[in-house]
């Protein structure tokens, strides 16, 4: 990730505040590939690793007309990042974001739609990428991690994005 927001859909980078339709195009393609792999005998919890192994290094096509062209797939580890959806989901969406970034705030409704439309099929994870020129982004990230330790990351996430212009230590 070189800026915010940057999302990775099974390792395929999608940059910028894209509309839901652009994410849907990429996610649907990845679900089709995941289903094919599972029919070939790849276990559900191994699909992501198999996609990365087979697809890494291949150039990816643009998500949709007018969308930013994604780059080559890369292996992005969810790790202990706050996430929603099954850990063994064949499609993983990893969001690199900054709570003070206005573009990240604009992409948030698309991410919410992804979570609803692909519930049970996609794991969505949040990774912090506070930009140095957003003075309240790092304290907001720290506060959200404190909420995460209490099992309240996503409500805090929503509250921080809903109040982006009012963020203060």
PDB file of C-alpha atoms in Angstrom:
ATOM      1  CA  UNK A   1       0.000   0.000   0.000  1.00  0.00           C
ATOM      2  CA  UNK A   2       1.422   3.337  -1.041  1.00  0.00           C
ATOM      3  CA  UNK A   3      -1.536   5.472  -0.089  1.00  0.00           C
ATOM      4  CA  UNK A   4      -5.004   5.352   1.370  1.00  0.00           C
ATOM      5  CA  UNK A   5      -7.337   3.797   0.784  1.00  0.00           C
ATOM      6  CA  UNK A   6      -5.715   0.711  -0.704  1.00  0.00           C
ATOM      7  CA  UNK A   7      -7.566  -2.581  -0.658  1.00  0.00           C
ATOM      8  CA  UNK A   8      -6.339  -6.022  -1.576  1.00  0.00           C
ATOM      9  CA  UNK A   9      -8.892  -8.555  -2.821  1.00  0.00           C
ATOM     10  CA  UNK A  10      -7.133 -11.919  -2.660  1.00  0.00           C
ATOM     11  CA  UNK A  11      -3.905 -10.056  -3.158  1.00  0.00           C
ATOM     12  CA  UNK A  12      -5.146  -7.951  -6.082  1.00  0.00           C
ATOM     13  CA  UNK A  13      -4.587  -4.271  -5.221  1.00  0.00           C
ATOM     14  CA  UNK A  14      -7.518  -1.906  -5.741  1.00  0.00           C
ATOM     15  CA  UNK A  15      -6.495   1.668  -5.044  1.00  0.00           C
ATOM     16  CA  UNK A  16      -8.582   4.712  -4.307  1.00  0.00           C
ATOM     17  CA  UNK A  17     -12.133   5.423  -3.232  1.00  0.00           C
ATOM     18  CA  UNK A  18     -13.763   3.060  -5.720  1.00  0.00           C
ATOM     19  CA  UNK A  19     -17.519   2.553  -5.994  1.00  0.00           C
ATOM     20  CA  UNK A  20     -18.987  -0.771  -4.899  1.00  0.00           C
ATOM     21  CA  UNK A  21     -19.430  -1.938  -8.528  1.00  0.00           C
ATOM     22  CA  UNK A  22     -15.645  -1.963  -9.007  1.00  0.00           C
ATOM     23  CA  UNK A  23     -15.116  -4.079  -5.890  1.00  0.00           C
ATOM     24  CA  UNK A  24     -17.953  -6.372  -6.930  1.00  0.00           C
ATOM     25  CA  UNK A  25     -16.256  -7.064 -10.269  1.00  0.00           C
ATOM     26  CA  UNK A  26     -12.998  -8.087  -8.569  1.00  0.00           C
ATOM     27  CA  UNK A  27     -14.686 -10.063  -5.767  1.00  0.00           C
ATOM     28  CA  UNK A  28     -16.970 -11.955  -8.158  1.00  0.00           C
ATOM     29  CA  UNK A  29     -13.938 -12.951 -10.244  1.00  0.00           C
ATOM     30  CA  UNK A  30     -12.144 -14.174  -7.121  1.00  0.00           C
ATOM     31  CA  UNK A  31     -15.202 -16.114  -5.904  1.00  0.00           C
ATOM     32  CA  UNK A  32     -15.442 -17.819  -9.306  1.00  0.00           C
ATOM     33  CA  UNK A  33     -11.764 -18.772  -9.089  1.00  0.00           C
ATOM     34  CA  UNK A  34     -12.176 -19.966  -5.476  1.00  0.00           C
ATOM     35  CA  UNK A  35     -15.172 -22.135  -6.409  1.00  0.00           C
ATOM     36  CA  UNK A  36     -13.187 -23.657  -9.285  1.00  0.00           C
ATOM     37  CA  UNK A  37     -10.303 -24.494  -6.958  1.00  0.00           C
ATOM     38  CA  UNK A  38     -12.619 -26.092  -4.396  1.00  0.00           C
ATOM     39  CA  UNK A  39     -14.168 -28.236  -7.168  1.00  0.00           C
ATOM     40  CA  UNK A  40     -10.605 -29.320  -8.007  1.00  0.00           C
ATOM     41  CA  UNK A  41     -10.228 -30.507  -4.404  1.00  0.00           C
ATOM     42  CA  UNK A  42      -8.528 -27.550  -2.722  1.00  0.00           C
ATOM     43  CA  UNK A  43      -9.853 -27.244   0.851  1.00  0.00           C
ATOM     44  CA  UNK A  44     -11.705 -24.018   1.644  1.00  0.00           C
ATOM     45  CA  UNK A  45      -9.133 -22.865   4.194  1.00  0.00           C
ATOM     46  CA  UNK A  46      -6.317 -23.404   1.653  1.00  0.00           C
ATOM     47  CA  UNK A  47      -7.947 -21.553  -1.259  1.00  0.00           C
ATOM     48  CA  UNK A  48      -6.380 -18.149  -0.530  1.00  0.00           C
ATOM     49  CA  UNK A  49      -2.869 -19.649  -0.357  1.00  0.00           C
ATOM     50  CA  UNK A  50      -3.477 -21.577  -3.586  1.00  0.00           C
ATOM     51  CA  UNK A  51      -4.714 -18.455  -5.380  1.00  0.00           C
ATOM     52  CA  UNK A  52      -1.630 -16.536  -4.272  1.00  0.00           C
ATOM     53  CA  UNK A  53       0.625 -19.408  -5.375  1.00  0.00           C
ATOM     54  CA  UNK A  54      -1.008 -19.697  -8.821  1.00  0.00           C
ATOM     55  CA  UNK A  55      -1.745 -16.047  -9.522  1.00  0.00           C
ATOM     56  CA  UNK A  56       1.192 -14.152  -7.980  1.00  0.00           C
ATOM     57  CA  UNK A  57       3.283 -12.541 -10.656  1.00  0.00           C
ATOM     58  CA  UNK A  58       0.489 -12.501 -13.230  1.00  0.00           C
ATOM     59  CA  UNK A  59      -0.732  -9.119 -14.364  1.00  0.00           C
ATOM     60  CA  UNK A  60      -4.312  -8.446 -13.345  1.00  0.00           C
ATOM     61  CA  UNK A  61      -6.911  -6.824 -15.578  1.00  0.00           C
ATOM     62  CA  UNK A  62      -8.563  -3.544 -14.542  1.00  0.00           C
ATOM     63  CA  UNK A  63     -11.488  -3.984 -12.142  1.00  0.00           C
ATOM     64  CA  UNK A  64     -14.014  -2.189 -14.350  1.00  0.00           C
ATOM     65  CA  UNK A  65     -14.174   0.621 -16.905  1.00  0.00           C
ATOM     66  CA  UNK A  66     -12.951   3.773 -15.230  1.00  0.00           C
ATOM     67  CA  UNK A  67     -11.468   1.895 -12.257  1.00  0.00           C
ATOM     68  CA  UNK A  68      -7.852   2.180 -11.260  1.00  0.00           C
ATOM     69  CA  UNK A  69      -5.892  -0.666 -12.815  1.00  0.00           C
ATOM     70  CA  UNK A  70      -4.913  -3.174 -10.150  1.00  0.00           C
ATOM     71  CA  UNK A  71      -1.354  -4.379  -9.991  1.00  0.00           C
ATOM     72  CA  UNK A  72       0.013  -7.885  -9.653  1.00  0.00           C
ATOM     73  CA  UNK A  73      -1.443 -10.033  -6.842  1.00  0.00           C
ATOM     74  CA  UNK A  74       0.579 -10.072  -3.638  1.00  0.00           C
ATOM     75  CA  UNK A  75       0.254 -12.154  -0.473  1.00  0.00           C
ATOM     76  CA  UNK A  76      -1.266  -9.957   2.228  1.00  0.00           C
ATOM     77  CA  UNK A  77      -1.470 -11.551   5.669  1.00  0.00           C
ATOM     78  CA  UNK A  78      -4.518 -10.720   7.786  1.00  0.00           C
ATOM     79  CA  UNK A  79      -2.645 -11.649  10.962  1.00  0.00           C
ATOM     80  CA  UNK A  80      -4.284 -10.197  14.074  1.00  0.00           C
ATOM     81  CA  UNK A  81      -5.938  -7.341  12.201  1.00  0.00           C
ATOM     82  CA  UNK A  82      -9.565  -6.667  13.102  1.00  0.00           C
ATOM     83  CA  UNK A  83     -11.693  -8.660  10.693  1.00  0.00           C
ATOM     84  CA  UNK A  84     -15.239  -9.731   9.946  1.00  0.00           C
ATOM     85  CA  UNK A  85     -16.278 -12.855   8.126  1.00  0.00           C
ATOM     86  CA  UNK A  86     -14.996 -16.401   8.249  1.00  0.00           C
ATOM     87  CA  UNK A  87     -11.250 -16.851   8.723  1.00  0.00           C
ATOM     88  CA  UNK A  88     -11.378 -19.648   6.148  1.00  0.00           C
ATOM     89  CA  UNK A  89     -13.168 -17.486   3.570  1.00  0.00           C
ATOM     90  CA  UNK A  90     -11.854 -18.144   0.061  1.00  0.00           C
ATOM     91  CA  UNK A  91     -11.831 -14.386  -0.621  1.00  0.00           C
ATOM     92  CA  UNK A  92     -10.033 -11.946   1.655  1.00  0.00           C
ATOM     93  CA  UNK A  93     -10.383  -8.177   1.409  1.00  0.00           C
ATOM     94  CA  UNK A  94      -7.680  -6.324   3.324  1.00  0.00           C
ATOM     95  CA  UNK A  95      -8.259  -2.583   3.713  1.00  0.00           C
ATOM     96  CA  UNK A  96      -5.349  -0.217   4.408  1.00  0.00           C
ATOM     97  CA  UNK A  97      -6.910   2.934   5.735  1.00  0.00           C
ATOM     98  CA  UNK A  98      -6.516   6.124   7.778  1.00  0.00           C
ATOM     99  CA  UNK A  99      -9.379   7.354   9.983  1.00  0.00           C
ATOM    100  CA  UNK A 100      -8.666  10.987   9.046  1.00  0.00           C
ATOM    101  CA  UNK A 101      -8.344  10.418   5.279  1.00  0.00           C
ATOM    102  CA  UNK A 102     -11.382  11.833   3.441  1.00  0.00           C
ATOM    103  CA  UNK A 103     -10.961   9.317   0.589  1.00  0.00           C
ATOM    104  CA  UNK A 104     -11.010   6.463   3.110  1.00  0.00           C
ATOM    105  CA  UNK A 105     -14.252   7.877   4.470  1.00  0.00           C
ATOM    106  CA  UNK A 106     -15.674   7.896   0.938  1.00  0.00           C
ATOM    107  CA  UNK A 107     -14.800   4.241   0.290  1.00  0.00           C
ATOM    108  CA  UNK A 108     -16.287   3.088   3.596  1.00  0.00           C
ATOM    109  CA  UNK A 109     -19.871   2.737   2.231  1.00  0.00           C
ATOM    110  CA  UNK A 110     -18.530   0.454  -0.528  1.00  0.00           C
ATOM    111  CA  UNK A 111     -16.805  -1.696   2.099  1.00  0.00           C
ATOM    112  CA  UNK A 112     -20.006  -1.845   4.137  1.00  0.00           C
ATOM    113  CA  UNK A 113     -21.835  -3.046   1.038  1.00  0.00           C
ATOM    114  CA  UNK A 114     -19.151  -5.707   0.444  1.00  0.00           C
ATOM    115  CA  UNK A 115     -19.610  -6.932   4.039  1.00  0.00           C
ATOM    116  CA  UNK A 116     -23.391  -7.196   3.557  1.00  0.00           C
ATOM    117  CA  UNK A 117     -23.526  -8.625   0.050  1.00  0.00           C
ATOM    118  CA  UNK A 118     -20.767 -11.177   0.603  1.00  0.00           C
ATOM    119  CA  UNK A 119     -21.488 -12.113   4.232  1.00  0.00           C
ATOM    120  CA  UNK A 120     -20.125 -15.588   4.905  1.00  0.00           C
ATOM    121  CA  UNK A 121     -18.144 -15.651   1.646  1.00  0.00           C
ATOM    122  CA  UNK A 122     -15.591 -12.900   2.243  1.00  0.00           C
ATOM    123  CA  UNK A 123     -13.368 -11.955   5.155  1.00  0.00           C
ATOM    124  CA  UNK A 124     -12.815  -8.189   5.459  1.00  0.00           C
ATOM    125  CA  UNK A 125      -9.785  -7.094   7.493  1.00  0.00           C
ATOM    126  CA  UNK A 126      -8.693  -3.584   8.480  1.00  0.00           C
ATOM    127  CA  UNK A 127      -5.037  -2.534   8.545  1.00  0.00           C
ATOM    128  CA  UNK A 128      -3.951   0.840   9.861  1.00  0.00           C
ATOM    129  CA  UNK A 129      -2.026   3.162   7.578  1.00  0.00           C
ATOM    130  CA  UNK A 130      -2.127   6.557   9.321  1.00  0.00           C
ATOM    131  CA  UNK A 131      -0.639   9.152   7.017  1.00  0.00           C
ATOM    132  CA  UNK A 132       1.961  11.409   8.678  1.00  0.00           C
ATOM    133  CA  UNK A 133       0.237  14.639   7.651  1.00  0.00           C
ATOM    134  CA  UNK A 134      -3.024  13.618   9.386  1.00  0.00           C
ATOM    135  CA  UNK A 135      -2.225  14.628  12.967  1.00  0.00           C
ATOM    136  CA  UNK A 136      -5.212  12.785  14.469  1.00  0.00           C
ATOM    137  CA  UNK A 137      -4.920   9.590  12.413  1.00  0.00           C
ATOM    138  CA  UNK A 138      -2.397   7.854  14.647  1.00  0.00           C
ATOM    139  CA  UNK A 139      -4.217   8.607  17.923  1.00  0.00           C
ATOM    140  CA  UNK A 140      -7.447   7.427  16.261  1.00  0.00           C
ATOM    141  CA  UNK A 141      -5.707   4.200  15.214  1.00  0.00           C
ATOM    142  CA  UNK A 142      -4.443   3.687  18.777  1.00  0.00           C
ATOM    143  CA  UNK A 143      -7.953   4.280  20.161  1.00  0.00           C
ATOM    144  CA  UNK A 144      -9.417   1.776  17.692  1.00  0.00           C
ATOM    145  CA  UNK A 145      -6.833  -0.826  18.745  1.00  0.00           C
ATOM    146  CA  UNK A 146      -7.823  -0.286  22.381  1.00  0.00           C
ATOM    147  CA  UNK A 147     -11.429  -0.860  21.313  1.00  0.00           C
ATOM    148  CA  UNK A 148     -10.297  -3.968  19.393  1.00  0.00           C
ATOM    149  CA  UNK A 149      -8.799  -5.447  22.574  1.00  0.00           C
ATOM    150  CA  UNK A 150     -12.267  -5.061  24.102  1.00  0.00           C
ATOM    151  CA  UNK A 151     -14.051  -6.655  21.143  1.00  0.00           C
ATOM    152  CA  UNK A 152     -15.408  -3.294  19.942  1.00  0.00           C
ATOM    153  CA  UNK A 153     -13.226  -2.432  16.948  1.00  0.00           C
ATOM    154  CA  UNK A 154     -15.992  -2.218  14.342  1.00  0.00           C
ATOM    155  CA  UNK A 155     -18.305   0.058  16.391  1.00  0.00           C
ATOM    156  CA  UNK A 156     -15.286   2.310  17.087  1.00  0.00           C
ATOM    157  CA  UNK A 157     -14.283   2.153  13.409  1.00  0.00           C
ATOM    158  CA  UNK A 158     -17.762   3.325  12.404  1.00  0.00           C
ATOM    159  CA  UNK A 159     -17.804   6.090  15.007  1.00  0.00           C
ATOM    160  CA  UNK A 160     -14.373   7.401  13.976  1.00  0.00           C
ATOM    161  CA  UNK A 161     -15.310   7.511  10.296  1.00  0.00           C
ATOM    162  CA  UNK A 162     -18.670   9.122  11.106  1.00  0.00           C
ATOM    163  CA  UNK A 163     -16.827  11.885  12.990  1.00  0.00           C
ATOM    164  CA  UNK A 164     -13.715  12.293  10.804  1.00  0.00           C
ATOM    165  CA  UNK A 165     -13.745  16.090  10.885  1.00  0.00           C
ATOM    166  CA  UNK A 166     -14.087  16.195  14.671  1.00  0.00           C
ATOM    167  CA  UNK A 167     -11.187  13.880  15.543  1.00  0.00           C
ATOM    168  CA  UNK A 168      -9.069  15.107  18.443  1.00  0.00           C
ATOM    169  CA  UNK A 169      -6.802  13.474  20.968  1.00  0.00           C
TER     170      UNK A 169
END
